[in-house]
Amino acid sequence: MRPDGPDTSASATERTGLAVVRNGRIVDPASGRDEPGDLWMRGGKIVDRPADDETKAATVIDAAGLLVLPGLVDLHAHLGEPGFEYRETLESGALAAAAGGVTTVACMPDTDPAIDDGPTLEYVRERAAGAAARIHPIAAVTAERRGERLTEAGELAEAGAVALSDAGRPIRNPAILRRALEYSRMFDLPILVHCEDPSLSAGGHMHEGSHATRLGLKGIPSIAEETAVARDLMLAEWTGGRIHVTHASTAVTVDLIRSAKQRGVRVTADASPHHLVLTDESLSAYDTHLKVNPPLRSKADVEALRAGLADGTIDAVASDHTPRSVDEKYTEFQEALPGATGLETMLAVVFTELVRPGLLTLGEGIRALSTAPAGILGVEGGNLAPGGPADLLLFDPDGTWTVDRASFRSRSVNSPFTGRTLEGCVTLTIVGGRVSYRRAEPDSP
Ligand SMILES: [Zn+2]
């Protein structure tokens, strides 16, 4: 966008009048639309082109040379609040989201206190009101995420929970998960499962394999994930409940989900950008920013995840944005907490590593980042249809940028992609018709 051009979109943030994004290439996987055109907004919604006498008064946002995309929907992020504000707040997490083109974030309940009852969930929703992105809480499956006593799914659904999850903790007792799946059917909430058998993963720091052996680090075997995936899929099949396998990381996980889908099991799945791009081989320098859970797996696993994304077995890409403080990362590899930030890099990583090389079309990539996760969560957005919220972003496919710690909006800087040059820049993010992020012009101060 030209800083000296007719763009007065900042004023569109202050009023709810008519605005138009002109001359961009509109890509909307929900409708199959991919063409040059104008996109009209009014009152926070996308609208049809109004009558000629009205259009002259519209605020114009020039999108020449840019892609106009539905705002991304991230179904797995940790936003720190309440309890871990030194890592992230709802406000800083939303700013990070907006900078990455993410207009809707589902935040995990592993806060302190955990989001496991109506009042806590309402507190988060109130704190998140007016943030730079829409934030929808995911509520815990069990009280305090202890895996013992079910939360009140009805009360949580009523208060606005978009899913249930014990976030980072597997539900060890299958009878608890069975009951949770049965209850969640009544409220049509998906249960997001972190699939890990702790008795198989205990004490591990990276993927079990020859690289772990060489580095002298105890491994986390693939089977620690796969037995849990198999069990959870069987429980979903048995109960008819909806399950979502988050951060799938192994080839066998992809196969298990593929065959469950063929049998009609109500399962969806996501993979994180780092699992789609990085392998255990990249840990050779003991870089703690590459320590994540589940761990970075083998090249064959990465290829299977990519194939699963391409054929729709993996429905979505989710950031698993996990901010960590400097103290939590700058320590010995064995001591460092797992987790990586991802909201600000997710789109450019997918564009650079999957769309540009032709593994996914642009439409498939945006579907996985926006349309599909909106559908899984049952939230508005994920498309550019008139009547829906004006949640969108402008993306410069020819821009490049180097991931730099100093540029993060997140309070944490534990990105595994720092120093990488990525293709494609978010130039403007709009949430409900209001500008929530604008990329600084390269020559502006
Ligand atoms: Zn997570």
mmCIF file of N, CA and C and ligand atoms in Angstrom, residues 76 78 108 247 320 322, ligand 1:
data_model
loop_
_atom_site.group_PDB
_atom_site.id
_atom_site.type_symbol
_atom_site.label_atom_id
_atom_site.label_comp_id
_atom_site.label_asym_id
_atom_site.label_seq_id
_atom_site.Cartn_x
_atom_site.Cartn_y
_atom_site.Cartn_z
ATOM 1 N N HIS A 76 -5.300 -23.445 17.978
ATOM 2 C CA HIS A 76 -4.486 -23.938 19.091
ATOM 3 C C HIS A 76 -3.383 -22.931 19.400
ATOM 4 N N HIS A 78 -1.528 -20.775 23.010
ATOM 5 C CA HIS A 78 -1.452 -20.555 24.461
ATOM 6 C C HIS A 78 -1.187 -19.064 24.660
ATOM 7 N N MET A 108 -5.926 -21.872 24.635
ATOM 8 C CA MET A 108 -5.948 -23.096 25.435
ATOM 9 C C MET A 108 -6.171 -22.778 26.923
ATOM 10 N N HIS A 247 -1.752 -31.068 16.812
ATOM 11 C CA HIS A 247 -0.329 -31.254 16.523
ATOM 12 C C HIS A 247 0.066 -32.715 16.237
ATOM 13 N N ASP A 320 0.010 -23.869 17.491
ATOM 14 C CA ASP A 320 0.486 -24.308 18.818
ATOM 15 C C ASP A 320 1.465 -23.261 19.394
ATOM 16 N N THR A 322 3.296 -21.291 21.660
ATOM 17 C CA THR A 322 3.599 -21.580 23.072
ATOM 18 C C THR A 322 4.717 -20.661 23.536
HETATM 19 ZN ZN ZN B 1 -0.222 -26.620 22.784
#
